[in-house]
Coordinates of C-alpha atoms in Angstrom, one line a residue:
X8 CA 0.2 -0.1 0.2
X9 CA 2.7 2.7 1.0
X10 CA 4.3 1.8 -3.0
X11 CA 1.1 2.3 -4.5
X12 CA 0.8 5.8 -2.7
X13 CA 4.2 6.7 -3.3
X14 CA 3.8 5.9 -6.7
X15 CA 0.6 8.0 -7.3
X16 CA 2.1 11.2 -5.9
X17 CA 4.8 10.8 -8.4
X18 CA 2.3 10.3 -11.1
X19 CA 0.5 13.4 -10.2
X20 CA 3.2 15.6 -9.6
X21 CA 4.8 14.8 -13.2
X22 CA 2.0 14.5 -15.3
X23 CA 3.3 16.8 -18.5
X24 CA 6.6 17.6 -17.6
X25 CA 8.0 14.2 -18.7
X26 CA 10.8 15.1 -21.6
X27 CA 11.0 12.6 -24.8
X28 CA 13.3 9.6 -25.0
X29 CA 16.3 10.6 -27.1
X30 CA 16.1 10.3 -30.5
X31 CA 18.0 7.1 -31.0
X32 CA 15.9 4.9 -28.8
X33 CA 14.4 2.2 -30.6
X34 CA 10.7 2.1 -31.0
X35 CA 10.2 -1.2 -29.3
X36 CA 11.9 0.2 -26.0
X37 CA 9.2 2.7 -25.3
X38 CA 6.0 1.8 -23.5
X39 CA 3.3 3.8 -23.7
X40 CA -0.6 4.0 -22.0
X41 CA -3.5 3.3 -24.6
X42 CA -6.9 3.7 -23.9
X43 CA -9.4 1.1 -24.7
X44 CA -12.5 1.9 -27.3
X45 CA -11.4 5.2 -27.1
X46 CA -13.8 6.9 -28.8
X47 CA -16.7 5.7 -26.3
X48 CA -19.0 7.4 -23.9
X49 CA -21.0 5.9 -21.0
X50 CA -24.2 4.8 -22.1
X51 CA -27.2 6.3 -20.7
X52 CA -28.3 5.2 -17.4
X53 CA -31.7 4.2 -18.7
X54 CA -30.3 2.1 -21.0
X55 CA -28.2 0.4 -18.5
X56 CA -31.1 -0.1 -15.8
X57 CA -33.1 -1.7 -18.7
X58 CA -30.1 -3.9 -19.5
X59 CA -29.6 -4.8 -16.0
X60 CA -33.5 -6.2 -16.1
X61 CA -32.8 -8.7 -18.2
X62 CA -28.8 -9.6 -17.1
X63 CA -30.2 -13.2 -16.4
X64 CA -31.1 -13.6 -19.7
X65 CA -28.0 -12.1 -21.1
X66 CA -25.4 -14.5 -19.9
X67 CA -22.2 -13.6 -17.9
X68 CA -20.1 -12.4 -21.0
X69 CA -23.0 -9.7 -21.8
X70 CA -23.1 -8.2 -18.3
X71 CA -24.0 -4.4 -18.3
X72 CA -21.3 -3.7 -15.9
X73 CA -19.0 -4.3 -18.6
X74 CA -19.8 -1.4 -20.6
X75 CA -20.3 1.2 -17.9
X76 CA -17.4 3.0 -18.9
X77 CA -16.9 5.9 -20.8
X78 CA -13.9 8.4 -22.4
X79 CA -12.9 12.0 -22.8
X80 CA -12.0 13.5 -26.2
X81 CA -8.5 12.7 -27.7
X82 CA -7.1 15.9 -27.1
X83 CA -8.0 15.7 -23.3
X84 CA -6.6 12.3 -23.1
X85 CA -3.3 12.9 -24.8
X86 CA -2.6 16.3 -23.2
X87 CA -4.0 15.8 -19.4
X88 CA -3.4 11.7 -18.9
X89 CA -0.1 11.1 -21.4
X90 CA -2.4 8.6 -23.8
X91 CA -0.5 7.3 -26.8
X92 CA -2.5 5.1 -27.9
X93 CA -6.2 4.6 -29.1
X94 CA -8.5 1.9 -30.3
X95 CA -11.3 2.4 -32.7
X96 CA -14.0 0.4 -33.4
X97 CA -14.7 0.5 -37.1
X98 CA -18.2 -0.1 -38.6
X99 CA -18.7 -0.5 -42.4
X100 CA -21.4 1.5 -43.9
X101 CA -21.2 1.7 -48.1
X102 CA -24.7 2.9 -48.2
X103 CA -24.9 5.2 -45.2
X104 CA -27.8 5.2 -42.7
X105 CA -27.0 1.9 -41.4
X106 CA -26.5 3.1 -37.9
X107 CA -29.0 6.0 -37.9
X108 CA -31.4 4.3 -35.3
X109 CA -30.6 3.3 -31.5
X110 CA -33.2 0.6 -31.1
X111 CA -32.9 -0.2 -28.0
X112 CA -34.3 3.4 -27.0
X113 CA -37.9 1.6 -28.5
X114 CA -38.4 0.5 -24.8
X115 CA -37.2 3.7 -23.2
X116 CA -39.4 6.1 -22.3
X117 CA -38.1 9.6 -23.7
X118 CA -35.0 8.4 -25.5
X119 CA -34.8 9.2 -29.2
X120 CA -34.6 6.3 -31.7
X121 CA -33.2 8.5 -34.8
X122 CA -29.9 10.3 -34.6
X123 CA -30.0 13.0 -37.7
X124 CA -26.7 14.5 -36.9
X125 CA -22.9 13.7 -37.9
X126 CA -23.0 12.3 -40.8
X127 CA -25.0 8.6 -40.4
X128 CA -26.8 9.1 -43.6
X129 CA -23.5 9.1 -45.4
X130 CA -21.3 6.3 -46.7
X131 CA -18.3 5.6 -44.6
X132 CA -17.0 4.0 -41.6
X133 CA -19.1 4.6 -38.6
X134 CA -17.7 4.6 -35.1
X135 CA -19.7 2.7 -32.0
X136 CA -18.8 -0.2 -29.9
X137 CA -22.5 -2.5 -29.9
X138 CA -24.8 -1.4 -32.6
X139 CA -28.4 -0.2 -31.1
X140 CA -26.9 -0.8 -27.5
X141 CA -23.7 0.6 -26.5
X142 CA -23.9 3.3 -29.1
X143 CA -23.0 6.6 -27.5
X144 CA -19.8 8.0 -28.7
X145 CA -17.5 11.0 -29.1
X146 CA -16.5 10.4 -33.0
X147 CA -19.8 9.3 -35.0
X148 CA -17.9 8.8 -38.1
X149 CA -14.1 7.4 -38.7
X150 CA -13.4 10.8 -40.6
X151 CA -14.5 12.8 -37.6
X152 CA -12.4 10.6 -35.2
X153 CA -9.2 11.0 -37.8
X154 CA -10.0 15.1 -38.1
X155 CA -9.7 15.4 -34.4
X156 CA -6.1 13.2 -34.2
X157 CA -4.9 15.6 -37.1
X158 CA -5.8 18.8 -35.6
X159 CA -4.2 17.8 -32.4
X160 CA -0.8 16.2 -34.1
X161 CA -0.3 19.6 -36.0
X162 CA -0.5 21.5 -33.0
X163 CA 2.0 19.2 -30.9
X164 CA 4.9 18.6 -33.6
X165 CA 7.2 15.8 -32.4
X166 CA 4.9 14.0 -30.1
X167 CA 5.4 10.3 -29.8
X168 CA 4.0 8.2 -32.1
X169 CA 0.3 7.6 -31.4
X170 CA -0.7 4.0 -32.3
X171 CA -4.4 3.6 -33.6
X172 CA -6.0 0.5 -33.0
X173 CA -8.6 -0.2 -35.6
X174 CA -10.7 -3.0 -34.8
X175 CA -13.1 -3.8 -37.8
X176 CA -16.2 -5.1 -36.4
X177 CA -17.5 -8.4 -37.9
X178 CA -20.8 -9.0 -35.5
X179 CA -23.3 -7.2 -33.3
X180 CA -26.3 -8.8 -31.3
X181 CA -28.6 -9.2 -34.1
X182 CA -26.0 -11.3 -35.9
X183 CA -26.6 -13.6 -32.9
X184 CA -30.5 -13.2 -32.2
X185 CA -33.3 -13.5 -34.8
X186 CA -35.6 -11.9 -32.3
X187 CA -33.5 -8.9 -32.3
X188 CA -33.1 -8.7 -36.0
X189 CA -36.8 -8.9 -36.4
X190 CA -36.9 -6.1 -33.8
X191 CA -34.9 -4.1 -36.3
X192 CA -31.3 -4.4 -34.5
X193 CA -28.9 -4.2 -37.1
X194 CA -26.5 -6.9 -38.4
X195 CA -22.9 -6.2 -38.9
X196 CA -21.5 -5.9 -42.7
X197 CA -18.3 -8.1 -42.5
X198 CA -15.4 -6.2 -44.2
X199 CA -14.3 -7.9 -47.6
X200 CA -11.2 -6.6 -49.8
X201 CA -12.9 -3.4 -51.3
X202 CA -14.0 -2.3 -47.5
X203 CA -10.5 -2.4 -46.7
X204 CA -9.8 -0.3 -49.9
X205 CA -12.6 2.0 -49.0
X206 CA -10.9 2.3 -45.2
X207 CA -7.4 2.8 -46.4
X208 CA -8.9 5.5 -49.0
X209 CA -11.0 7.2 -46.2
X210 CA -7.7 7.3 -43.7
X211 CA -5.6 9.0 -46.8
X212 CA -8.8 11.8 -47.2
X213 CA -8.0 12.8 -43.9
X214 CA -4.2 12.4 -42.9
X215 CA -1.2 13.5 -45.4
X216 CA 1.3 10.6 -46.0
X217 CA 3.8 11.9 -44.1
X218 CA 1.5 11.9 -40.7
X219 CA 1.5 8.1 -41.0
X220 CA 4.1 5.8 -40.3
X221 CA 3.4 2.6 -43.1
X222 CA 4.6 -0.9 -43.0
X223 CA 6.5 0.3 -46.4
X224 CA 8.6 2.8 -44.1
X225 CA 9.2 0.5 -41.6
X226 CA 10.7 -2.5 -44.1
X227 CA 13.3 0.3 -45.3
X228 CA 15.0 -1.7 -48.1
X229 CA 14.4 -5.0 -46.5
X230 CA 11.8 -7.9 -47.8
X231 CA 9.7 -8.1 -44.7
X232 CA 8.9 -6.3 -41.6
X233 CA 10.9 -9.1 -39.4
X234 CA 14.2 -9.3 -41.5
X235 CA 14.3 -5.4 -40.9
X236 CA 14.4 -6.2 -37.2
X237 CA 17.0 -8.8 -38.0
X238 CA 19.5 -7.0 -39.5
X239 CA 18.9 -2.8 -39.2
X240 CA 17.0 -3.7 -36.0
X241 CA 13.8 -1.3 -34.7
X242 CA 13.2 1.7 -35.9
X243 CA 14.5 4.7 -33.6
X244 CA 12.3 7.2 -31.9
X245 CA 13.6 9.9 -35.0
X246 CA 11.9 8.0 -37.5
X247 CA 8.5 8.0 -36.2
X248 CA 8.2 11.1 -34.1
X249 CA 4.8 13.2 -34.9
X250 CA 3.2 10.0 -36.5
X251 CA 0.6 7.7 -36.4
X252 CA 1.0 4.0 -36.4
X253 CA -2.1 1.9 -37.5
X254 CA -2.5 -1.4 -36.2
X255 CA -5.6 -3.7 -37.8
X256 CA -7.4 -6.4 -36.0
X257 CA -10.7 -7.8 -36.3
X258 CA -13.5 -9.3 -39.1
X259 CA -11.7 -11.1 -41.9
X260 CA -8.3 -9.5 -41.3
X261 CA -6.7 -12.0 -43.5
X262 CA -7.8 -10.3 -46.7
X263 CA -6.0 -7.1 -45.7
X264 CA -2.3 -9.2 -45.5
X265 CA -2.8 -9.3 -49.3
X266 CA -2.0 -5.8 -50.1
X267 CA 0.9 -5.0 -51.8
X268 CA 1.8 -1.6 -50.0
X269 CA -0.8 -1.2 -47.0
X270 CA -0.8 1.7 -44.9
X271 CA -1.7 -0.5 -41.7
X272 CA 0.3 -3.0 -39.6
X273 CA -2.1 -5.7 -38.2
X274 CA -1.8 -8.0 -35.2
X275 CA -0.8 -11.4 -36.4
X276 CA 1.5 -14.5 -35.5
X277 CA 4.7 -15.1 -34.4
X278 CA 5.5 -17.3 -37.5
X279 CA 4.3 -14.7 -39.6
X280 CA 7.2 -13.0 -41.5
X281 CA 5.2 -9.7 -41.7
X282 CA 4.1 -9.5 -37.8
X283 CA 5.9 -7.1 -35.3
X284 CA 2.8 -6.6 -33.5
X285 CA 1.1 -9.2 -31.1
X286 CA -1.9 -9.2 -28.9
X287 CA -1.8 -10.4 -25.5
X288 CA -4.7 -9.1 -23.7
X289 CA -4.6 -11.1 -20.5
X290 CA -1.5 -9.5 -18.7
X291 CA -1.8 -12.5 -15.8
X292 CA -2.0 -15.4 -17.7
X293 CA 0.5 -14.0 -20.6
X294 CA 3.1 -12.6 -18.1
X295 CA 5.9 -14.9 -19.0
X296 CA 4.8 -15.2 -22.8
X297 CA 4.8 -11.7 -23.3
X298 CA 8.6 -11.1 -21.2
X299 CA 10.0 -13.6 -23.8
X300 CA 8.6 -12.1 -27.0
X301 CA 9.1 -8.5 -26.2
X302 CA 12.7 -8.1 -27.9
X303 CA 11.0 -9.2 -31.1
X304 CA 7.4 -7.4 -30.9
X305 CA 5.6 -4.9 -29.9
X306 CA 3.1 -6.5 -27.6
X307 CA -0.6 -4.7 -26.8
X308 CA -2.1 -6.3 -23.5
X309 CA -4.8 -4.7 -20.8
X310 CA -4.5 -3.3 -17.2
X311 CA -7.9 -3.7 -16.6
X312 CA -11.2 -5.0 -18.4
X313 CA -14.8 -4.8 -17.8
X314 CA -14.9 -2.1 -15.4
X315 CA -13.8 -5.2 -12.8
X316 CA -10.4 -3.9 -11.5
X317 CA -12.3 -0.5 -10.9
X318 CA -14.9 -1.8 -9.0
X319 CA -12.5 -3.4 -6.8
X320 CA -9.7 -1.0 -6.6
X321 CA -7.2 -3.8 -8.0
X322 CA -3.9 -3.0 -9.2
X323 CA -3.1 -6.6 -9.8
X324 CA -3.3 -6.8 -13.5
X325 CA -1.7 -3.5 -14.3
X326 CA 1.5 -5.1 -12.1
X327 CA 1.5 -7.7 -14.1
X328 CA 1.7 -5.8 -17.0
X329 CA 4.4 -3.8 -16.1
X330 CA 6.3 -6.9 -15.2
X331 CA 5.4 -8.5 -18.3
X332 CA 7.3 -5.5 -20.2
X333 CA 4.7 -5.1 -23.0
X334 CA 5.3 -1.9 -25.0
X335 CA 1.1 -1.0 -25.2
X336 CA -0.7 -1.1 -22.2
X337 CA -4.5 -0.5 -22.6
X338 CA -6.5 1.0 -19.8
X339 CA -10.3 2.3 -19.2
X340 CA -8.9 4.2 -16.3
X341 CA -6.0 6.6 -17.2
X342 CA -8.9 8.8 -15.1
X343 CA -10.6 7.6 -11.8
X344 CA -14.1 6.5 -12.1
X345 CA -15.1 8.1 -8.3
X346 CA -18.2 5.9 -8.6
X347 CA -16.5 3.0 -7.7
X348 CA -12.9 3.8 -6.5
X349 CA -9.6 6.0 -6.8
X350 CA -8.5 2.9 -9.1
X351 CA -6.1 4.8 -11.9
X352 CA -3.2 3.9 -13.8
X353 CA -0.3 5.6 -15.9
X354 CA 3.9 5.8 -16.2
X355 CA 5.5 7.8 -13.1
X356 CA 6.5 10.6 -15.7
X357 CA 2.8 11.0 -16.9
X358 CA 3.7 9.8 -20.5
X359 CA 6.3 7.0 -21.1
X360 CA 8.2 4.1 -19.7
X361 CA 11.4 2.8 -21.2
X362 CA 12.6 -0.7 -21.3
X363 CA 15.7 -2.6 -22.4
X364 CA 14.8 -5.9 -23.7

C-alpha cells in the first residue's frame, strides 16, 4: 500500500513534465499507455438500467457492468493523461444510414431512436461499440475521429507516435439473435477486400502521407518487417516522431494481408514474417509469454477490463502488465471513476516508460 501511495504521488506531480526519450531510442523500448475503446461514452443510465433487468438472460459475457465506462475526447486524453495509443471500433456502412437508429431506445420512454446529425446518413465508416445497444460516442464517423487526431498532431509537432488500433467490427447482437433482428436491430456488414480499400482511402482522405508511418517505411530496404528487425534493428524514435501508426485487428483481417503497400500493420502470428505487433490481452496469464517476446515484437496488453479492476480497486493486472514489459498497455482508467474507487493507472512521468529488452 505504501508503494502504491508513493507511486500515485509521483505520477500526479510529474504529469505533463516528461521529456521525450532520445531520438535514437528504438521504438520497441518505449512503452506507452493506450485507452481502450477510446471513442466511447458511458451508455445512458436508462439503457444500463433496462439491460440490468435482463441480466440473467444476457449471460455472464454480456453483463451490463462491462460497458459502464466512457472516455474523454482525444485531445484531453493526450494532453491531460499522457495517452499515446487509441482504439477505434470501425463499422462498415457502404450505403450510409445503417446506424442512424438506436433500437434499444424503442423500449425506453423519452429516448430518441433516430439520430439525424453527424453524417450518419452518408456512406463511410461509423464508430460505435455495439450496434443499437452501446452506441454513445465522441466520434460518430471515422472521418471525424481522424480530423480530431490530425488537428491535435499538427498542434503538437514531434510528439511520441500515436498507435491507432483499428478493430474492424464483424458482428453485433442482431447477428446472434433472430428476435433482435426482427425488432429492427442492425446486423454487421463484414469487411471484405473492397471494404479495406475504402478504409485506406478514408484514412488517406484526412491524414497526409507524412503523418502515417506505414509498413513500407518500417521495411526500409528489407524484404519483410521481421527481416528489418533482424538486419537493421527497430526504427528509432526520430523516424516515427509526430506520426500515427495504424494496427489492424478484426473482421476478415486475412484479406488485408494481401495488400501490396498497406498503410496499416496488423496483429498477427509469431511465425508471420510481416508480423511485428502481437495481442496478449490477459497480462496475468500471458506475463511470461510477453516477457519472452518483447525483444522481437511490440505487444499490446490490458491493465483492466469490464470495469472489474475499478470496482474492486485492484492493481494486480496492472502490475502484471508492467512486469511483462509489454510496450502498449491499454486501460479504461487513466482517470479514476469515483463511483467505484480511486483506481487509475499511468507511468511515473505521466507519459511513457523505457524498457531494455
